[in-house]
Amino acid sequence: MFGLSRARSRSLAALTLAAASSSLGLVALATPASAGFVTFCEGSGGAVTVPGELRVATGKSCVLDGTRVTGSVTVEPGANLVVTGGTFDGGVAVQDDGFFDAQATKIAGDLVLTDAYGTFVSGGPVGGNVKVSAAAHPERSTYAFLSGAEVAGDVTSTVGEVYAENSEFAKSVTGTGVSYLDLTNSVIGANLSVTGATLGSVFCGGEVYGNATYTGNSHTLQIGADGPVIACAQASYWGGNVTISDNTADVRVSNNIIRGNLAGTGNAPAPTGADNRVRGTVSGQFENLSASASGFAARSAAVSPEAEAQAKVDQRRSAAENAAAVAGPAQL
């Protein structure tokens, strides 16, 4: 009898809390003591602390300013989460067609996008890994746009568009089967690998302290060169080896300082470039480079990768802010 009364008491407490939350306009789920507390957000929220997990329900929009979340954050299918000056003590998961926009926000855990619309991270640290992948929708052009970001873990993407500027990556950056992976004025603490990018890759004015490999890419590889995709006047630094092989792309390698080796074969057409300072050996198709041809190879309607990514961010952010304004205060 004692056990049964105790169970009934817990159930009654949960129902009472749920009813109280409903009367106050809160959207939350009360769960047993052994589970976490989940808060659903729709609308706009301010500088409060959300205990436990935060979720943005399917198709909903949440805009936060100065909010702290002590648990994990989930952006459900078709949902939007825009946060400025926030602190997330856990990780962030963005699901099918979801959008996550974080400015000056600290994310302690991983940032994981699966079939997502995309993410924009600006001026804030990510304490874990950044992972972009496809599950049910490999055709979706998911994008990851990082500006002034600091990532403590690895960055890996197997789909869509990856663009980073003025960012620091403590570990490796890997793109496999992406549309493109472009990095400008950014630092990578370990290795860089780009494989099977249909629109190629750009590396401008940055630093890589591990090894770099470019294999099986198409369209354009602009490695330190000034053009053809973007203007680039700064030199790039490579702490290890740079290997560029078996690409069916316009490969241009110029204005690089390479402490290791520069090597590669099987590129068609043959690579071009100039003004590379290589401390190790130069071999394969890079022994006698011809000067690069002039001219820019636009990827789509002469729009830069940065402009394309920014346009996608602005469009989805505006829609999210409008929807949150209609929903009113989130009352977190």
PDB file of N, CA and C in Angstrom, residues 153-218:
ATOM      1  N   GLY A 153      36.398  21.286 -31.165  1.00  0.00           N
ATOM      2  CA  GLY A 153      36.456  19.920 -31.672  1.00  0.00           C
ATOM      3  C   GLY A 153      36.676  19.872 -33.170  1.00  0.00           C
ATOM      4  N   ASP A 154      36.331  18.731 -33.763  1.00  0.00           N
ATOM      5  CA  ASP A 154      36.451  18.543 -35.201  1.00  0.00           C
ATOM      6  C   ASP A 154      35.240  19.118 -35.924  1.00  0.00           C
ATOM      7  N   VAL A 155      35.446  19.519 -37.164  1.00  0.00           N
ATOM      8  CA  VAL A 155      34.359  19.920 -38.047  1.00  0.00           C
ATOM      9  C   VAL A 155      34.295  18.911 -39.183  1.00  0.00           C
ATOM     10  N   THR A 156      33.150  18.249 -39.339  1.00  0.00           N
ATOM     11  CA  THR A 156      32.983  17.270 -40.411  1.00  0.00           C
ATOM     12  C   THR A 156      31.669  17.522 -41.117  1.00  0.00           C
ATOM     13  N   SER A 157      31.698  17.458 -42.445  1.00  0.00           N
ATOM     14  CA  SER A 157      30.484  17.619 -43.223  1.00  0.00           C
ATOM     15  C   SER A 157      30.480  16.626 -44.365  1.00  0.00           C
ATOM     16  N   THR A 158      29.319  16.006 -44.602  1.00  0.00           N
ATOM     17  CA  THR A 158      29.170  15.059 -45.702  1.00  0.00           C
ATOM     18  C   THR A 158      28.065  15.491 -46.659  1.00  0.00           C
ATOM     19  N   VAL A 159      27.652  16.740 -46.568  1.00  0.00           N
ATOM     20  CA  VAL A 159      26.581  17.228 -47.429  1.00  0.00           C
ATOM     21  C   VAL A 159      26.597  18.743 -47.471  1.00  0.00           C
ATOM     22  N   GLY A 160      26.159  19.313 -48.590  1.00  0.00           N
ATOM     23  CA  GLY A 160      25.873  20.734 -48.649  1.00  0.00           C
ATOM     24  C   GLY A 160      27.074  21.650 -48.745  1.00  0.00           C
ATOM     25  N   GLU A 161      26.935  22.836 -48.174  1.00  0.00           N
ATOM     26  CA  GLU A 161      27.891  23.913 -48.331  1.00  0.00           C
ATOM     27  C   GLU A 161      28.528  24.265 -46.987  1.00  0.00           C
ATOM     28  N   VAL A 162      29.844  24.395 -46.993  1.00  0.00           N
ATOM     29  CA  VAL A 162      30.567  24.778 -45.780  1.00  0.00           C
ATOM     30  C   VAL A 162      31.386  26.015 -46.088  1.00  0.00           C
ATOM     31  N   TYR A 163      31.110  27.086 -45.343  1.00  0.00           N
ATOM     32  CA  TYR A 163      31.849  28.334 -45.549  1.00  0.00           C
ATOM     33  C   TYR A 163      32.244  28.898 -44.193  1.00  0.00           C
ATOM     34  N   ALA A 164      33.526  29.221 -44.028  1.00  0.00           N
ATOM     35  CA  ALA A 164      34.003  29.795 -42.769  1.00  0.00           C
ATOM     36  C   ALA A 164      34.936  30.961 -43.056  1.00  0.00           C
ATOM     37  N   GLU A 165      34.782  32.013 -42.272  1.00  0.00           N
ATOM     38  CA  GLU A 165      35.644  33.180 -42.384  1.00  0.00           C
ATOM     39  C   GLU A 165      36.044  33.637 -40.996  1.00  0.00           C
ATOM     40  N   ASN A 166      37.299  34.095 -40.863  1.00  0.00           N
ATOM     41  CA  ASN A 166      37.785  34.666 -39.601  1.00  0.00           C
ATOM     42  C   ASN A 166      37.522  33.744 -38.411  1.00  0.00           C
ATOM     43  N   SER A 167      37.680  32.450 -38.621  1.00  0.00           N
ATOM     44  CA  SER A 167      37.352  31.469 -37.587  1.00  0.00           C
ATOM     45  C   SER A 167      38.576  30.653 -37.187  1.00  0.00           C
ATOM     46  N   GLU A 168      38.486  30.014 -36.015  1.00  0.00           N
ATOM     47  CA  GLU A 168      39.568  29.177 -35.510  1.00  0.00           C
ATOM     48  C   GLU A 168      39.027  27.790 -35.179  1.00  0.00           C
ATOM     49  N   PHE A 169      39.725  26.777 -35.689  1.00  0.00           N
ATOM     50  CA  PHE A 169      39.336  25.383 -35.466  1.00  0.00           C
ATOM     51  C   PHE A 169      40.504  24.672 -34.783  1.00  0.00           C
ATOM     52  N   ALA A 170      40.288  24.226 -33.565  1.00  0.00           N
ATOM     53  CA  ALA A 170      41.378  23.633 -32.789  1.00  0.00           C
ATOM     54  C   ALA A 170      41.819  22.289 -33.347  1.00  0.00           C
ATOM     55  N   LYS A 171      40.903  21.570 -33.989  1.00  0.00           N
ATOM     56  CA  LYS A 171      41.225  20.235 -34.500  1.00  0.00           C
ATOM     57  C   LYS A 171      41.077  20.203 -36.021  1.00  0.00           C
ATOM     58  N   SER A 172      40.567  19.108 -36.563  1.00  0.00           N
ATOM     59  CA  SER A 172      40.534  18.913 -38.016  1.00  0.00           C
ATOM     60  C   SER A 172      39.247  19.429 -38.645  1.00  0.00           C
ATOM     61  N   VAL A 173      39.343  19.750 -39.934  1.00  0.00           N
ATOM     62  CA  VAL A 173      38.192  20.130 -40.748  1.00  0.00           C
ATOM     63  C   VAL A 173      38.133  19.172 -41.931  1.00  0.00           C
ATOM     64  N   THR A 174      36.971  18.514 -42.114  1.00  0.00           N
ATOM     65  CA  THR A 174      36.824  17.499 -43.161  1.00  0.00           C
ATOM     66  C   THR A 174      35.532  17.702 -43.922  1.00  0.00           C
ATOM     67  N   GLY A 175      35.630  17.744 -45.252  1.00  0.00           N
ATOM     68  CA  GLY A 175      34.455  17.791 -46.109  1.00  0.00           C
ATOM     69  C   GLY A 175      34.500  16.631 -47.080  1.00  0.00           C
ATOM     70  N   THR A 176      33.462  15.794 -47.075  1.00  0.00           N
ATOM     71  CA  THR A 176      33.395  14.625 -47.955  1.00  0.00           C
ATOM     72  C   THR A 176      32.062  14.627 -48.688  1.00  0.00           C
ATOM     73  N   GLY A 177      32.104  14.751 -50.006  1.00  0.00           N
ATOM     74  CA  GLY A 177      30.869  14.758 -50.774  1.00  0.00           C
ATOM     75  C   GLY A 177      30.041  16.014 -50.612  1.00  0.00           C
ATOM     76  N   VAL A 178      30.656  17.100 -50.203  1.00  0.00           N
ATOM     77  CA  VAL A 178      29.957  18.373 -50.036  1.00  0.00           C
ATOM     78  C   VAL A 178      29.832  19.077 -51.378  1.00  0.00           C
ATOM     79  N   SER A 179      29.048  20.164 -51.414  1.00  0.00           N
ATOM     80  CA  SER A 179      29.025  21.009 -52.605  1.00  0.00           C
ATOM     81  C   SER A 179      30.344  21.767 -52.695  1.00  0.00           C
ATOM     82  N   TYR A 180      30.708  22.446 -51.607  1.00  0.00           N
ATOM     83  CA  TYR A 180      32.003  23.102 -51.525  1.00  0.00           C
ATOM     84  C   TYR A 180      32.394  23.294 -50.072  1.00  0.00           C
ATOM     85  N   LEU A 181      33.683  23.467 -49.841  1.00  0.00           N
ATOM     86  CA  LEU A 181      34.205  23.793 -48.520  1.00  0.00           C
ATOM     87  C   LEU A 181      35.202  24.927 -48.712  1.00  0.00           C
ATOM     88  N   ASP A 182      34.803  26.132 -48.291  1.00  0.00           N
ATOM     89  CA  ASP A 182      35.614  27.335 -48.487  1.00  0.00           C
ATOM     90  C   ASP A 182      36.007  27.928 -47.142  1.00  0.00           C
ATOM     91  N   LEU A 183      37.280  28.279 -47.004  1.00  0.00           N
ATOM     92  CA  LEU A 183      37.803  28.856 -45.779  1.00  0.00           C
ATOM     93  C   LEU A 183      38.606  30.109 -46.113  1.00  0.00           C
ATOM     94  N   THR A 184      38.271  31.218 -45.492  1.00  0.00           N
ATOM     95  CA  THR A 184      39.039  32.447 -45.681  1.00  0.00           C
ATOM     96  C   THR A 184      39.465  32.998 -44.330  1.00  0.00           C
ATOM     97  N   ASN A 185      40.737  33.388 -44.245  1.00  0.00           N
ATOM     98  CA  ASN A 185      41.289  33.995 -43.034  1.00  0.00           C
ATOM     99  C   ASN A 185      40.971  33.172 -41.787  1.00  0.00           C
ATOM    100  N   SER A 186      41.153  31.869 -41.881  1.00  0.00           N
ATOM    101  CA  SER A 186      40.827  30.970 -40.781  1.00  0.00           C
ATOM    102  C   SER A 186      42.019  30.086 -40.441  1.00  0.00           C
ATOM    103  N   VAL A 187      42.022  29.546 -39.217  1.00  0.00           N
ATOM    104  CA  VAL A 187      43.138  28.742 -38.710  1.00  0.00           C
ATOM    105  C   VAL A 187      42.630  27.356 -38.339  1.00  0.00           C
ATOM    106  N   ILE A 188      43.359  26.320 -38.794  1.00  0.00           N
ATOM    107  CA  ILE A 188      43.026  24.934 -38.466  1.00  0.00           C
ATOM    108  C   ILE A 188      44.191  24.335 -37.690  1.00  0.00           C
ATOM    109  N   GLY A 189      43.909  23.838 -36.501  1.00  0.00           N
ATOM    110  CA  GLY A 189      44.972  23.326 -35.637  1.00  0.00           C
ATOM    111  C   GLY A 189      45.496  21.971 -36.018  1.00  0.00           C
ATOM    112  N   ALA A 190      44.733  21.188 -36.781  1.00  0.00           N
ATOM    113  CA  ALA A 190      45.160  19.843 -37.177  1.00  0.00           C
ATOM    114  C   ALA A 190      45.051  19.706 -38.692  1.00  0.00           C
ATOM    115  N   ASN A 191      44.359  18.681 -39.183  1.00  0.00           N
ATOM    116  CA  ASN A 191      44.355  18.382 -40.609  1.00  0.00           C
ATOM    117  C   ASN A 191      43.166  18.990 -41.343  1.00  0.00           C
ATOM    118  N   LEU A 192      43.356  19.179 -42.666  1.00  0.00           N
ATOM    119  CA  LEU A 192      42.290  19.631 -43.551  1.00  0.00           C
ATOM    120  C   LEU A 192      42.146  18.602 -44.668  1.00  0.00           C
ATOM    121  N   SER A 193      40.907  18.138 -44.905  1.00  0.00           N
ATOM    122  CA  SER A 193      40.657  17.154 -45.962  1.00  0.00           C
ATOM    123  C   SER A 193      39.391  17.522 -46.715  1.00  0.00           C
ATOM    124  N   VAL A 194      39.511  17.610 -48.051  1.00  0.00           N
ATOM    125  CA  VAL A 194      38.356  17.886 -48.906  1.00  0.00           C
ATOM    126  C   VAL A 194      38.323  16.815 -49.993  1.00  0.00           C
ATOM    127  N   THR A 195      37.238  16.045 -50.008  1.00  0.00           N
ATOM    128  CA  THR A 195      37.125  14.922 -50.946  1.00  0.00           C
ATOM    129  C   THR A 195      35.759  14.948 -51.632  1.00  0.00           C
ATOM    130  N   GLY A 196      35.758  14.882 -52.959  1.00  0.00           N
ATOM    131  CA  GLY A 196      34.515  14.759 -53.706  1.00  0.00           C
ATOM    132  C   GLY A 196      33.614  15.978 -53.656  1.00  0.00           C
ATOM    133  N   ALA A 197      34.169  17.159 -53.509  1.00  0.00           N
ATOM    134  CA  ALA A 197      33.360  18.389 -53.514  1.00  0.00           C
ATOM    135  C   ALA A 197      33.000  18.744 -54.955  1.00  0.00           C
ATOM    136  N   THR A 198      31.720  18.824 -55.258  1.00  0.00           N
ATOM    137  CA  THR A 198      31.288  19.025 -56.641  1.00  0.00           C
ATOM    138  C   THR A 198      31.627  20.414 -57.172  1.00  0.00           C
ATOM    139  N   LEU A 199      31.713  21.389 -56.282  1.00  0.00           N
ATOM    140  CA  LEU A 199      32.093  22.747 -56.691  1.00  0.00           C
ATOM    141  C   LEU A 199      33.486  23.115 -56.204  1.00  0.00           C
ATOM    142  N   GLY A 200      34.191  22.153 -55.654  1.00  0.00           N
ATOM    143  CA  GLY A 200      35.576  22.384 -55.263  1.00  0.00           C
ATOM    144  C   GLY A 200      35.733  23.032 -53.910  1.00  0.00           C
ATOM    145  N   SER A 201      36.855  23.770 -53.770  1.00  0.00           N
ATOM    146  CA  SER A 201      37.200  24.325 -52.468  1.00  0.00           C
ATOM    147  C   SER A 201      38.105  25.540 -52.630  1.00  0.00           C
ATOM    148  N   VAL A 202      37.978  26.459 -51.678  1.00  0.00           N
ATOM    149  CA  VAL A 202      38.816  27.661 -51.636  1.00  0.00           C
ATOM    150  C   VAL A 202      39.507  27.726 -50.288  1.00  0.00           C
ATOM    151  N   PHE A 203      40.791  28.044 -50.301  1.00  0.00           N
ATOM    152  CA  PHE A 203      41.519  28.326 -49.063  1.00  0.00           C
ATOM    153  C   PHE A 203      42.310  29.603 -49.278  1.00  0.00           C
ATOM    154  N   CYS A 204      41.979  30.643 -48.506  1.00  0.00           N
ATOM    155  CA  CYS A 204      42.572  31.963 -48.727  1.00  0.00           C
ATOM    156  C   CYS A 204      43.030  32.580 -47.417  1.00  0.00           C
ATOM    157  N   GLY A 205      44.308  32.983 -47.355  1.00  0.00           N
ATOM    158  CA  GLY A 205      44.810  33.762 -46.230  1.00  0.00           C
ATOM    159  C   GLY A 205      44.686  33.090 -44.886  1.00  0.00           C
ATOM    160  N   GLY A 206      44.842  31.757 -44.847  1.00  0.00           N
ATOM    161  CA  GLY A 206      44.677  31.042 -43.594  1.00  0.00           C
ATOM    162  C   GLY A 206      45.895  30.230 -43.210  1.00  0.00           C
ATOM    163  N   GLU A 207      45.729  29.414 -42.160  1.00  0.00           N
ATOM    164  CA  GLU A 207      46.812  28.593 -41.640  1.00  0.00           C
ATOM    165  C   GLU A 207      46.289  27.200 -41.321  1.00  0.00           C
ATOM    166  N   VAL A 208      47.074  26.189 -41.720  1.00  0.00           N
ATOM    167  CA  VAL A 208      46.769  24.799 -41.394  1.00  0.00           C
ATOM    168  C   VAL A 208      48.007  24.200 -40.743  1.00  0.00           C
ATOM    169  N   TYR A 209      47.872  23.664 -39.529  1.00  0.00           N
ATOM    170  CA  TYR A 209      49.036  23.178 -38.799  1.00  0.00           C
ATOM    171  C   TYR A 209      49.215  21.665 -38.872  1.00  0.00           C
ATOM    172  N   GLY A 210      48.344  20.991 -39.601  1.00  0.00           N
ATOM    173  CA  GLY A 210      48.522  19.576 -39.870  1.00  0.00           C
ATOM    174  C   GLY A 210      48.751  19.360 -41.354  1.00  0.00           C
ATOM    175  N   ASN A 211      48.338  18.208 -41.861  1.00  0.00           N
ATOM    176  CA  ASN A 211      48.435  17.913 -43.281  1.00  0.00           C
ATOM    177  C   ASN A 211      47.137  18.279 -43.996  1.00  0.00           C
ATOM    178  N   ALA A 212      47.262  18.573 -45.304  1.00  0.00           N
ATOM    179  CA  ALA A 212      46.089  18.913 -46.105  1.00  0.00           C
ATOM    180  C   ALA A 212      46.016  17.998 -47.320  1.00  0.00           C
ATOM    181  N   THR A 213      44.802  17.477 -47.608  1.00  0.00           N
ATOM    182  CA  THR A 213      44.608  16.631 -48.787  1.00  0.00           C
ATOM    183  C   THR A 213      43.368  17.076 -49.540  1.00  0.00           C
ATOM    184  N   TYR A 214      43.501  17.139 -50.869  1.00  0.00           N
ATOM    185  CA  TYR A 214      42.384  17.449 -51.766  1.00  0.00           C
ATOM    186  C   TYR A 214      42.326  16.325 -52.796  1.00  0.00           C
ATOM    187  N   THR A 215      41.223  15.561 -52.804  1.00  0.00           N
ATOM    188  CA  THR A 215      41.134  14.384 -53.670  1.00  0.00           C
ATOM    189  C   THR A 215      39.744  14.266 -54.291  1.00  0.00           C
ATOM    190  N   GLY A 216      39.703  14.033 -55.613  1.00  0.00           N
ATOM    191  CA  GLY A 216      38.442  13.733 -56.283  1.00  0.00           C
ATOM    192  C   GLY A 216      37.451  14.873 -56.337  1.00  0.00           C
ATOM    193  N   ASN A 217      37.939  16.098 -56.328  1.00  0.00           N
ATOM    194  CA  ASN A 217      37.050  17.260 -56.373  1.00  0.00           C
ATOM    195  C   ASN A 217      36.853  17.758 -57.796  1.00  0.00           C
ATOM    196  N   SER A 218      35.772  18.493 -58.017  1.00  0.00           N
ATOM    197  CA  SER A 218      35.445  19.021 -59.338  1.00  0.00           C
ATOM    198  C   SER A 218      35.387  20.541 -59.321  1.00  0.00           C
TER     199      SER A 218
END
